[in-house]
Tab-separated table of C-alpha atoms and ligand atoms in Angstrom:
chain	number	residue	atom	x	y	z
A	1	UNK	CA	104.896	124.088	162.948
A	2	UNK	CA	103.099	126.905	161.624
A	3	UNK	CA	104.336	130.495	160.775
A	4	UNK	CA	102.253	132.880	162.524
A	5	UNK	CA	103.966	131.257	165.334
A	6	UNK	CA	107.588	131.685	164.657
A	7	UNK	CA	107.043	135.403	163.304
A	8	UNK	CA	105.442	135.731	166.826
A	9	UNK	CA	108.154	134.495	168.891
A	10	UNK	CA	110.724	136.956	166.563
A	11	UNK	CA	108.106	139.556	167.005
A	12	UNK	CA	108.508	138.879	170.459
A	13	UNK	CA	112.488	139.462	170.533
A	14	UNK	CA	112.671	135.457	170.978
A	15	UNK	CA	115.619	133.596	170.136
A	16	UNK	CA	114.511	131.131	166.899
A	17	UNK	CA	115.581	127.309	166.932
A	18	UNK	CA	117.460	125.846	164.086
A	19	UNK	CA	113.900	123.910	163.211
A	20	UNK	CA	111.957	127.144	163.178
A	21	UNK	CA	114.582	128.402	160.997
A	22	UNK	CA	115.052	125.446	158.674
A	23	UNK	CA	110.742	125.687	158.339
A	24	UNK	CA	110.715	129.547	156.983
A	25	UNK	CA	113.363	129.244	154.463
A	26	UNK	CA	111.775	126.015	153.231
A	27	UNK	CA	108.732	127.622	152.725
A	28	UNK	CA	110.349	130.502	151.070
A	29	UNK	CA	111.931	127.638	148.808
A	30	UNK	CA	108.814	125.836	147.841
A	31	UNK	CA	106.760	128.275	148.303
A	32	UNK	CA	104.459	126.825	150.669
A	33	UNK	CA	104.696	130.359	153.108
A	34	UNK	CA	102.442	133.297	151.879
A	35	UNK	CA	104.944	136.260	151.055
A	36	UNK	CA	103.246	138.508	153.752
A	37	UNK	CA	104.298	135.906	156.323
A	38	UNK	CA	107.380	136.076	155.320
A	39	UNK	CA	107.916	139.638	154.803
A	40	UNK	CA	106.251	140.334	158.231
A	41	UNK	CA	109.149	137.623	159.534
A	42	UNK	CA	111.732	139.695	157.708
A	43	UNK	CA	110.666	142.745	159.428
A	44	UNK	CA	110.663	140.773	162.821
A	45	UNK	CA	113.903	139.841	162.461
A	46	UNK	CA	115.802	143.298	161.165
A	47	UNK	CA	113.896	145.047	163.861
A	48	UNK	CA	114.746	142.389	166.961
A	49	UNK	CA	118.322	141.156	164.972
A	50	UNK	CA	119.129	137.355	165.396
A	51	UNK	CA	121.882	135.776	167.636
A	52	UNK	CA	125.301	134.312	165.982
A	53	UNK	CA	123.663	131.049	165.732
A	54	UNK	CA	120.142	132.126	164.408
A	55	UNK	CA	122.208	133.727	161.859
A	56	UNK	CA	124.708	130.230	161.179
A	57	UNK	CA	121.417	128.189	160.789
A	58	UNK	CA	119.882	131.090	158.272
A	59	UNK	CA	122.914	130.901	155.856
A	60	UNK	CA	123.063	126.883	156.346
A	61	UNK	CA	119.228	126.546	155.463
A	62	UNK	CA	119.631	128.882	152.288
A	63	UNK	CA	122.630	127.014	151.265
A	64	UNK	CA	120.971	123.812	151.200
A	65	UNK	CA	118.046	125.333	149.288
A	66	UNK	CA	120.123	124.349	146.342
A	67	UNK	CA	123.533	122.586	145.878
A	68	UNK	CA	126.665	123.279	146.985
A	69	UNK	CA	129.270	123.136	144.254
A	70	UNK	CA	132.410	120.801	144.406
A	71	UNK	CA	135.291	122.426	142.735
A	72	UNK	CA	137.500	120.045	144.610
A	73	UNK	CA	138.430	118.482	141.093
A	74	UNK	CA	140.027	121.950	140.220
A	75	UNK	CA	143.368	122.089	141.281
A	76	UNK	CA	144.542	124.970	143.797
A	77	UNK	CA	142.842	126.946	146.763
A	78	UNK	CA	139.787	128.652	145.076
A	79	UNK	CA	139.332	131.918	146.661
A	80	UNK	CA	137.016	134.493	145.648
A	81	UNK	CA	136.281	138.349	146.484
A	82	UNK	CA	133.165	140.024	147.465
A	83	UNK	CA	132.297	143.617	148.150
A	84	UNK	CA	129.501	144.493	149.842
A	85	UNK	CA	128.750	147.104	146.974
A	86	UNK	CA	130.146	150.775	146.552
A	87	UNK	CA	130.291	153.546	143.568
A	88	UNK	CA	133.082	153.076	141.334
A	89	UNK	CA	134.086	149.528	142.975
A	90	UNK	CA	135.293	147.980	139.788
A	91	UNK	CA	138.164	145.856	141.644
A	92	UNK	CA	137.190	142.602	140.534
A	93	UNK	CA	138.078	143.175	137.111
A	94	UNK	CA	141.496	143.948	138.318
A	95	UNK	CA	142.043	141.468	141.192
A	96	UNK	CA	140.382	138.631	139.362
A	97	UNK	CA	143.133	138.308	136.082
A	98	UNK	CA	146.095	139.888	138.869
A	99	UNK	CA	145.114	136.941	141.542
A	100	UNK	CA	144.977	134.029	138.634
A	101	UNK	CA	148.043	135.219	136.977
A	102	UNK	CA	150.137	134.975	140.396
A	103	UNK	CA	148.615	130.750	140.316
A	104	UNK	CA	145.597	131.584	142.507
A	105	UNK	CA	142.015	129.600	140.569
A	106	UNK	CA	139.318	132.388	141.338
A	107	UNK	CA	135.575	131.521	141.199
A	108	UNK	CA	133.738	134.548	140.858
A	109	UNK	CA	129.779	134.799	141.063
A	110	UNK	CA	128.793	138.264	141.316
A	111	UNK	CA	125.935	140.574	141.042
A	112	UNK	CA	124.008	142.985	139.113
A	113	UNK	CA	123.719	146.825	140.277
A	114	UNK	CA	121.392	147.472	142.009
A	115	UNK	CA	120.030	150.415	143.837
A	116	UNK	CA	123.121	153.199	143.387
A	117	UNK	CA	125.684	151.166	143.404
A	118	UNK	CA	127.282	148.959	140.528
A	119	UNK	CA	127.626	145.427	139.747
A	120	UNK	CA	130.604	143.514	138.195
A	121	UNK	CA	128.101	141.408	135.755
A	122	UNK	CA	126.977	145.106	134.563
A	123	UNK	CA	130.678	146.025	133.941
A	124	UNK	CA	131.569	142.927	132.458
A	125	UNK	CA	128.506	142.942	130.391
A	126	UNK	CA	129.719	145.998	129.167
A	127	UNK	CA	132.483	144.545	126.908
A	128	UNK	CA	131.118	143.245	123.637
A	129	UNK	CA	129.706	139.768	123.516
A	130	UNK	CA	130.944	139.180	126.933
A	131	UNK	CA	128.829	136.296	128.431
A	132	UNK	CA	127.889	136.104	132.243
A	133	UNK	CA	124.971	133.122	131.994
A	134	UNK	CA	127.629	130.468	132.345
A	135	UNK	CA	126.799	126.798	133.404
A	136	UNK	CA	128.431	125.400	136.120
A	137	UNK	CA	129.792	123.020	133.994
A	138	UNK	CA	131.064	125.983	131.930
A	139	UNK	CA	132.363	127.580	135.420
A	140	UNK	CA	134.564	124.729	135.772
A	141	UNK	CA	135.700	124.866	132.232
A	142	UNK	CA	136.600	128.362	132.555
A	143	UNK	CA	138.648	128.078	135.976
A	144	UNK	CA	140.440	125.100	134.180
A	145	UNK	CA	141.551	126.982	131.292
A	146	UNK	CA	142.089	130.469	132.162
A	147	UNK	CA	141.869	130.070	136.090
A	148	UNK	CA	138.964	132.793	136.338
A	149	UNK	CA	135.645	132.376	135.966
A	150	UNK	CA	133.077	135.460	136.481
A	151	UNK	CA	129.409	134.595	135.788
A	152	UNK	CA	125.703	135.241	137.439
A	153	UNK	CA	124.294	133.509	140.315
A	154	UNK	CA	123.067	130.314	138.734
A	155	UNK	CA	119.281	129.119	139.266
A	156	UNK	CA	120.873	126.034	141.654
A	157	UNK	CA	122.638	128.202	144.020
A	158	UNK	CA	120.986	129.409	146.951
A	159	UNK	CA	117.643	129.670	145.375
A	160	UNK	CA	115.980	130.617	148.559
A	161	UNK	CA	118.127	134.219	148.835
A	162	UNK	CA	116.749	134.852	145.599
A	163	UNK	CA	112.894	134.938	146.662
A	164	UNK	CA	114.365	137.237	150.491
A	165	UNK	CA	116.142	139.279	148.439
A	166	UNK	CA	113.538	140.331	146.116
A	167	UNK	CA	111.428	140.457	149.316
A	168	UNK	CA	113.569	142.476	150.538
A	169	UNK	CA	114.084	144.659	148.613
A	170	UNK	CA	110.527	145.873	148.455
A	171	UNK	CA	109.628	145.785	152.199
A	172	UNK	CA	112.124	147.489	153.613
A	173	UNK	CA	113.992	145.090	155.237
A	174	UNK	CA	117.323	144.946	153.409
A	175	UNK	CA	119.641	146.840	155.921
A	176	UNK	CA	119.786	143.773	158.617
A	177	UNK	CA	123.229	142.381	159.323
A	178	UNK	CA	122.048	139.032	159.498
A	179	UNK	CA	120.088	138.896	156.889
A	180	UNK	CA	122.796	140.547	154.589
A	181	UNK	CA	125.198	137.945	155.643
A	182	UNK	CA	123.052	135.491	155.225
A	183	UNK	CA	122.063	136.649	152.327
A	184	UNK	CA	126.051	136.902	150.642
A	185	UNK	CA	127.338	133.965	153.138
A	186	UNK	CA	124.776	131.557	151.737
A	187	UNK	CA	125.917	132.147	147.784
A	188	UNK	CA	130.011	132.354	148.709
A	189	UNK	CA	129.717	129.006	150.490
A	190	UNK	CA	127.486	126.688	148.039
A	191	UNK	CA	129.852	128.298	144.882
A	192	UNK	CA	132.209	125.817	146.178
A	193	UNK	CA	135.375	128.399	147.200
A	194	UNK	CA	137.936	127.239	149.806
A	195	UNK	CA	138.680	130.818	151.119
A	196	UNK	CA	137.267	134.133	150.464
A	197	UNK	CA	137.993	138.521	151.012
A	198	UNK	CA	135.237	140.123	151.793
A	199	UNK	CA	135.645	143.731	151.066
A	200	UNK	CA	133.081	145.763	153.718
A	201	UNK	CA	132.444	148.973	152.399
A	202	UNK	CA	131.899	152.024	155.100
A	203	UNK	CA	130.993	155.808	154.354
A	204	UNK	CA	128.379	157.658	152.757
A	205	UNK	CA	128.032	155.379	149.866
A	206	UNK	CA	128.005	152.029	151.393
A	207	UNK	CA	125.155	150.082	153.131
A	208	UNK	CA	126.707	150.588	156.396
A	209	UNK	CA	127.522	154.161	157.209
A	210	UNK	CA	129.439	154.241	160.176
A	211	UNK	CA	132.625	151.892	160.754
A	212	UNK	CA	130.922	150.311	164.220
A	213	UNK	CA	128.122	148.821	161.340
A	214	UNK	CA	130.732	148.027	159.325
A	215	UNK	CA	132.640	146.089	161.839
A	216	UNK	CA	129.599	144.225	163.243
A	217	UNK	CA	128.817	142.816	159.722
A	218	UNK	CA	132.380	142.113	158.740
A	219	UNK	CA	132.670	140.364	162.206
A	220	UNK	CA	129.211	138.636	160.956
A	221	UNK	CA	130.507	137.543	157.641
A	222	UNK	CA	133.849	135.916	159.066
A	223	UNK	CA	131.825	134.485	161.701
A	224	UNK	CA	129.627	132.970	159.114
A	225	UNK	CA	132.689	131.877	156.795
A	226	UNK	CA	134.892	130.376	159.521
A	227	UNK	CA	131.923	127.858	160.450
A	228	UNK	CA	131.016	126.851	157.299
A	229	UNK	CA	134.629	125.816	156.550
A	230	UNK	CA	135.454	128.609	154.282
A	231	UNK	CA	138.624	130.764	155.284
A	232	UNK	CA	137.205	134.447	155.014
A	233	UNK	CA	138.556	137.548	156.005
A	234	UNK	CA	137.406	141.183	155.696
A	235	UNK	CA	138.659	144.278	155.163
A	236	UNK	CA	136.674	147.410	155.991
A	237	UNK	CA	137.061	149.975	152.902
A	238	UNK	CA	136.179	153.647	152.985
A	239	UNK	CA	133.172	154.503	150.555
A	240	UNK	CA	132.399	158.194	150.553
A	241	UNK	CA	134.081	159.222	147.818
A	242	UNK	CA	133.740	157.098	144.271
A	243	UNK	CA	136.464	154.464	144.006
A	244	UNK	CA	138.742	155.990	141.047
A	245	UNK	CA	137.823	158.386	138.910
A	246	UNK	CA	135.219	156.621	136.162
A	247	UNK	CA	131.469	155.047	137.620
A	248	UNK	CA	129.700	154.004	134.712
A	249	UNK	CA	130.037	150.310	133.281
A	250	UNK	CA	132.409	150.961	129.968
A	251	UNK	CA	134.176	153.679	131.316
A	252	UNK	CA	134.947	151.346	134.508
A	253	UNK	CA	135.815	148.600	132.457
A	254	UNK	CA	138.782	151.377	130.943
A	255	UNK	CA	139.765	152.360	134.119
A	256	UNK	CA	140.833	148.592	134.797
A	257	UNK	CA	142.648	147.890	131.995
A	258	UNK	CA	144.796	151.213	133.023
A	259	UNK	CA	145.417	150.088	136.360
A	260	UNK	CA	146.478	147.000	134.369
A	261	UNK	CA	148.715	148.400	132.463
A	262	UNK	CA	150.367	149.866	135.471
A	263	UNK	CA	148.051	153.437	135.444
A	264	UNK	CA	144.763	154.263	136.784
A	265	UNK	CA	144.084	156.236	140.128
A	266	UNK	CA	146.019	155.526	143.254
A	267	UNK	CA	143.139	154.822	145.885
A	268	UNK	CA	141.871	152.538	143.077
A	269	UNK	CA	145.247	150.767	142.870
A	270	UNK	CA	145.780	150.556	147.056
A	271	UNK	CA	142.629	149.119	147.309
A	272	UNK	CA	142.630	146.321	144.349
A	273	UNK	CA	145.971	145.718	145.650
A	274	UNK	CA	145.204	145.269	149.026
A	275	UNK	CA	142.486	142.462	148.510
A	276	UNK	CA	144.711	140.761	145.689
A	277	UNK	CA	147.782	140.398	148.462
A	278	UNK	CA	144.995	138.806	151.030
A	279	UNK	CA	143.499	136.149	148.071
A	280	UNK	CA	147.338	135.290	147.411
A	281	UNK	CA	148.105	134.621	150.860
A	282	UNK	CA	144.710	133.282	152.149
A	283	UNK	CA	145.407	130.945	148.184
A	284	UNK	CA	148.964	130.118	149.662
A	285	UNK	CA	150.791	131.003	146.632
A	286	UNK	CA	152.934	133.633	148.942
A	287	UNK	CA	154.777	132.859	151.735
A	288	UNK	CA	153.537	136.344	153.618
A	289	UNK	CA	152.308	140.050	152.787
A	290	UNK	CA	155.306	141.080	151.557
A	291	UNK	CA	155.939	138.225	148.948
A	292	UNK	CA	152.473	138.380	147.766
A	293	UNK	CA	152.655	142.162	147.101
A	294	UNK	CA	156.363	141.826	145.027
A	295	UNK	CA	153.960	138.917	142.732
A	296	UNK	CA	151.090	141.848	142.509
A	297	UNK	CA	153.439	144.548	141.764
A	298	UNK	CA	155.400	142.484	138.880
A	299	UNK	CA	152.369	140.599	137.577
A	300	UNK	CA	151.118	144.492	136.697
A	301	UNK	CA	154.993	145.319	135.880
A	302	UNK	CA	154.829	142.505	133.038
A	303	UNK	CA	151.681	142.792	131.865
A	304	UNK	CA	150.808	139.138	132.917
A	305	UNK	CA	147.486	140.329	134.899
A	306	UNK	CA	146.315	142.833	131.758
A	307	UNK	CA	147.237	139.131	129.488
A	308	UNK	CA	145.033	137.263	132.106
A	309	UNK	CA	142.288	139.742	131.063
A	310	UNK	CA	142.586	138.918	127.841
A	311	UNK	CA	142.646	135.484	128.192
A	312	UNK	CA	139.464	135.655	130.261
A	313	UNK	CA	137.615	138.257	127.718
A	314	UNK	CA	137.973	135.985	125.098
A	315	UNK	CA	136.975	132.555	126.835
A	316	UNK	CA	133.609	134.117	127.559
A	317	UNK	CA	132.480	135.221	124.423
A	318	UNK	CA	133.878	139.210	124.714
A	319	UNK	CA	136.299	140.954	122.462
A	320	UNK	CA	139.561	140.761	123.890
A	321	UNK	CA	140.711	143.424	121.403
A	322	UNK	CA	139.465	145.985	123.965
A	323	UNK	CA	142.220	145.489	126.152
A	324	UNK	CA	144.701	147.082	123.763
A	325	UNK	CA	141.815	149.702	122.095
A	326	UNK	CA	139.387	150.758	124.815
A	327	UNK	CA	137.703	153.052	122.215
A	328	UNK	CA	136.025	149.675	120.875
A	329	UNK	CA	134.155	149.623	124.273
A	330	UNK	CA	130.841	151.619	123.770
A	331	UNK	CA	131.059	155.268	124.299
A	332	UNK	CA	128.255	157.843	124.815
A	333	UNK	CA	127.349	160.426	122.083
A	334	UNK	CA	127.407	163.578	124.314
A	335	UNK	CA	130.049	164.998	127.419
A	336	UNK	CA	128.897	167.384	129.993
A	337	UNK	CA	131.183	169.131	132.315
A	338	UNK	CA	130.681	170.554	135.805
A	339	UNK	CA	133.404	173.294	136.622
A	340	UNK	CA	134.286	174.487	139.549
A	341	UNK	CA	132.792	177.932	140.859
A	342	UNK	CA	135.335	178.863	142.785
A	343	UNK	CA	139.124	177.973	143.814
A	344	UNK	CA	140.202	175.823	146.363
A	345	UNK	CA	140.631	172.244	147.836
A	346	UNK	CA	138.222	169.424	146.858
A	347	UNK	CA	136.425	168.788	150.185
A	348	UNK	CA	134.425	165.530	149.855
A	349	UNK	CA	132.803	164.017	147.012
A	350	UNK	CA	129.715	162.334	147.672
A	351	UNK	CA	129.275	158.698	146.155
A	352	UNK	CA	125.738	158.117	147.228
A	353	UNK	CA	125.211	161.273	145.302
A	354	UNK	CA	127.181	160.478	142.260
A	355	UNK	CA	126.012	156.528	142.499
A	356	UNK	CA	122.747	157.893	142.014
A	357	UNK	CA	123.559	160.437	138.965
A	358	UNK	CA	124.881	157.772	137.269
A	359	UNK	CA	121.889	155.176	137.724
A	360	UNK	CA	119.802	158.448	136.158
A	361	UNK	CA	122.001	158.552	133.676
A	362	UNK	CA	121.177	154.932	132.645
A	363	UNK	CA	124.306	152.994	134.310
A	364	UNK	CA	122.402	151.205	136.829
A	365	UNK	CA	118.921	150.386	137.521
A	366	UNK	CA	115.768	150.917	139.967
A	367	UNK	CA	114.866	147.466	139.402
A	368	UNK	CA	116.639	144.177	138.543
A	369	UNK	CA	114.623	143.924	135.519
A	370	UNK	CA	115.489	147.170	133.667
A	371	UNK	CA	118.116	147.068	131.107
A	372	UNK	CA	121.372	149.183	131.831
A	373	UNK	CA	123.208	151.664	129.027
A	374	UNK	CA	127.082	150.508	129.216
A	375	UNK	CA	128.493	153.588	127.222
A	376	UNK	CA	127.027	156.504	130.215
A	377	UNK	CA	128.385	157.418	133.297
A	378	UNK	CA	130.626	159.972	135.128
A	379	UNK	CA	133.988	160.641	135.608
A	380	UNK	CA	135.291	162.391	138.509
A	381	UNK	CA	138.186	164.565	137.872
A	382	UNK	CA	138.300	166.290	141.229
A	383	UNK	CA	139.030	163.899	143.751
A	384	UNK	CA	139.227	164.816	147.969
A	385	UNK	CA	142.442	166.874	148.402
A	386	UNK	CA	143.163	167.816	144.499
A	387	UNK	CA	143.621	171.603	143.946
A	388	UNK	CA	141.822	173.471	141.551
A	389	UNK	CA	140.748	176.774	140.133
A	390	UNK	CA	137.954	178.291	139.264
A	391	UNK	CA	136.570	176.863	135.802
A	392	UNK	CA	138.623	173.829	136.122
A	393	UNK	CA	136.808	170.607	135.141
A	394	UNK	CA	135.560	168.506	138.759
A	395	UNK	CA	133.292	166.081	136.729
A	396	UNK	CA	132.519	165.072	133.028
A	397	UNK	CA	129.140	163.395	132.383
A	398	UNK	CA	128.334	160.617	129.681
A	399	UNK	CA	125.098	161.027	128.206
A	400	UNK	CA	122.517	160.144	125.739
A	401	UNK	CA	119.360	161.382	126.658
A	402	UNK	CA	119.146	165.247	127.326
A	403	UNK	CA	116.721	165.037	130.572
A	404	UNK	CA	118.465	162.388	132.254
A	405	UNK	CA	121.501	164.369	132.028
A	406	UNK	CA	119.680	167.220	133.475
A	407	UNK	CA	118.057	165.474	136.573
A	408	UNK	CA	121.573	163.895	137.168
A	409	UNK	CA	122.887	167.831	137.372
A	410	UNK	CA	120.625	168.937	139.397
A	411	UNK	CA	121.229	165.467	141.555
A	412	UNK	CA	125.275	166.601	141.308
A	413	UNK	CA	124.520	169.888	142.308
A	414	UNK	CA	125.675	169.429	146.063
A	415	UNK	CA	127.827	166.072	145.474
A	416	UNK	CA	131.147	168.250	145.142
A	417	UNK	CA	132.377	170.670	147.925
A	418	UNK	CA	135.668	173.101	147.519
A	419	UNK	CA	137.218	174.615	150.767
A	420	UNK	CA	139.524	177.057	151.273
A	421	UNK	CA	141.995	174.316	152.712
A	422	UNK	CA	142.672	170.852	152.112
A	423	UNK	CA	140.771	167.815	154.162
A	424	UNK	CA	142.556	165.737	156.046
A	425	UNK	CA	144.262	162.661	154.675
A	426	UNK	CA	141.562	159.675	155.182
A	427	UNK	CA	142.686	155.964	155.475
A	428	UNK	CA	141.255	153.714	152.429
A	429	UNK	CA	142.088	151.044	154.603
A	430	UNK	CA	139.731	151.509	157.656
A	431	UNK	CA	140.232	148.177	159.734
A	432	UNK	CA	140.351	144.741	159.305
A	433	UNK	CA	138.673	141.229	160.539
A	434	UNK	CA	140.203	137.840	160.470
B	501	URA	N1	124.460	141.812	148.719
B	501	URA	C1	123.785	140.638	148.817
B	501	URA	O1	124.050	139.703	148.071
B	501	URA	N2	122.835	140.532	149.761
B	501	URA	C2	122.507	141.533	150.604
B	501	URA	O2	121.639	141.348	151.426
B	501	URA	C3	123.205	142.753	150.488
B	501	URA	C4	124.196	142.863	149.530
């Protein structure tokens, strides 16, 4: 087989066979395909798309690029979350302790941020000596003792979506559906879970813009899940405004331990909520919806899910004293506030626009490499619908470094819009795929 010929028949809007398939990713693997052949293949395949069963045999040959895990010695239904990345989307840190307190074991490998959104190894990262780099063998110890563990992708799972991705990232060819749920399929189903949420972001902020995207790749993603023996199911979450008030990796680790101890913003707390009742039915701990939600509501009520946290701090390394004194979390020398000009209703906040601030502020990164700050970020204080007044405070910067906060001004400058009357209630919850 050779791959001039396979990027051909793409090229040509050809359906691929499993073979031709199984060949690319190998040579992605080992290395035995020049990375122009397989970026030119990438670019084949976002611009001709791949059929449901091109897109099984993708996410099969980059699981089997490296192992698939057996947790089948851990007692329970392992279920995990993933999101498909927003601003502000800091529910794992919430769902994870919530979900294990109510009996369900969660796995949890996650990602860095990237681009202008956040990742939950950044956040966790951000409480002191808090240690991601677990073993698998470490994983398992974790999930034993405290029911969570939350770690990075490790070098034996799905090895061959770390080479696309990177590809990816730099040719242009990271907005595919099949290659994103590929790319996310391939690492949920060799971590070993029984059933998995998918949280499928929509809006301004997320990958996919408009709900139809959002619904094709959800659709994808179960699709994928289902026939790889993993019971998935999506929910399809708006993302135009920041999740919550706080985007910035400390100040987002605060934000869950409020929500914890029964605070914290309500869209934050509908949406955490939401996926926590799906893992404790899909983890058949609750009978239905309604039982589930009473466990969520008192595990929050009795401080069992904020104990959890804890618990799971200090197993991996961190400080659990943070939980009850945020202020030992890192905090940024300077505050900056943005008032409003004028009087009104908060129209729309933009999170691809804030995302972005923050990354210049030094939460996130252009490039997997780069080191993040934990202690910067932004917190929005006007949300979509709140009233204010002229003067009145609509977002606070975190900074260290004088011209980063002033390119992530002038980035904010159109983020925020007041009206003279109030927007229409959006749904959080935007649809739904089983
Ligand atoms: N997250 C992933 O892991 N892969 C993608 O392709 C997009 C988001």
């Amino acid at each position: 087989m050779r791959a001039i010929d396979v990027i051909m028949r793409k090229r040509d809007g050809e359906a691929l066979s499993r073979a031709e398939i199984g060949f690319m990713v190998d040579g992605v693997t080992h290395g035995s395909i020049p990375d122009y052949q397989i970026s030119a293949w990438l670019m084949a395949v976002l611009l001709r798309g791949m059929t449901t069963d091109e897109t099984a045999w993708l996410t099969d040959a980059m699981v089997h690029s490296g192992i698939r895990v057996d947790l089948s010695d851990i007692p329970g239904i392992k279920v995990d979350k993933h999101s498909t990345g927003g601003v502000g989307d800091k529910t794992s840190l919430i769902l994870a302790p919530l979900a294990a307190a109510c009996g369900v074991p969660v796995p949890m490998m996650s990602g860095r941020g990237l681009g202008h959104t956040g990742g939950t190894l950044d956040k966790l990262e951000a409480i002191p000596g808090f240690r991601v780099n677990l073993s698998l063998d470490e994983m398992k110890a974790a999930l034993r003792k405290t029911g969570v563990a939350m770690l990075g992708q490790t070098a034996q799972i799905a090895p061959a979506d770390k080479k696309l991705y990177a590809m990816r990232d730099v040719t242009g060819t990271v907005e595919s559906i099949p290659l994103i749920s590929a790319s996310i399929m391939s690492k949920k189903i060799a971590e070993g879970i029984d059933a998995l949420v998918l949280d499928v972001k929509t809006g301004r902020g997320a990958f996919m813009k408009t709900p139809e995207r959002s619904r094709q790749l959800a659709e994808s993603l179960v699709n994928i899940g289902r026939a790889a023996g993993v019971r998935t199911e999506a929910v399809i979450t708006a993302m135009d405004a920041p999740l919550g008030r706080a985007v910035g990796n400390a100040l987002e680790v605060a934000e869950c331990i409020d929500v914890l101890k029964g605070g914290g913003p309500r869209d934050l707390i509908e949406v955490s909520v939401e996926l926590t009742v799906r893992m404790l039915v899909l983890g058949r701990v609750a009978t239905d919806r309604a039982d589930a939600r009473r466990q969520v509501d008192a595990a929050i009520a009795s401080g069992a899910g904020l104990d959890r946290l804890r618990r799971i701090i200090e197993n991996q390394g961190g400080d659990p004293r943070v939980v009850d004194d945020p202020s030992r979390l890192p905090t940024a020398p300077e505050r900056h506030l943005v008032r409003a000009e004028r009087g009104g209703y908060v129209g729309s906040v933009d999170a691809g626009l804030v995302g972005r601030a923050s990354v210049v502020l030094g939460a996130g990164r252009d490039r997997v490499e780069d080191p993040v700050d934990p202690a910067v970020g932004i917190l929005v204080y006007g949300k979509p619908g709140d009233h204010v007044s002229a003067g009145d405070r609509l977002l606070e910067l975190h900074y260290r470094d004088t011209a980063r906060r002033d390119a992530a001004v002038a980035l904010l400058a159109g983020a925020i819009t007041v009206d003279d009357v109030a927007p229409p209630p959006a749904p959080l919850i935007v649809d739904e795929v089983h």
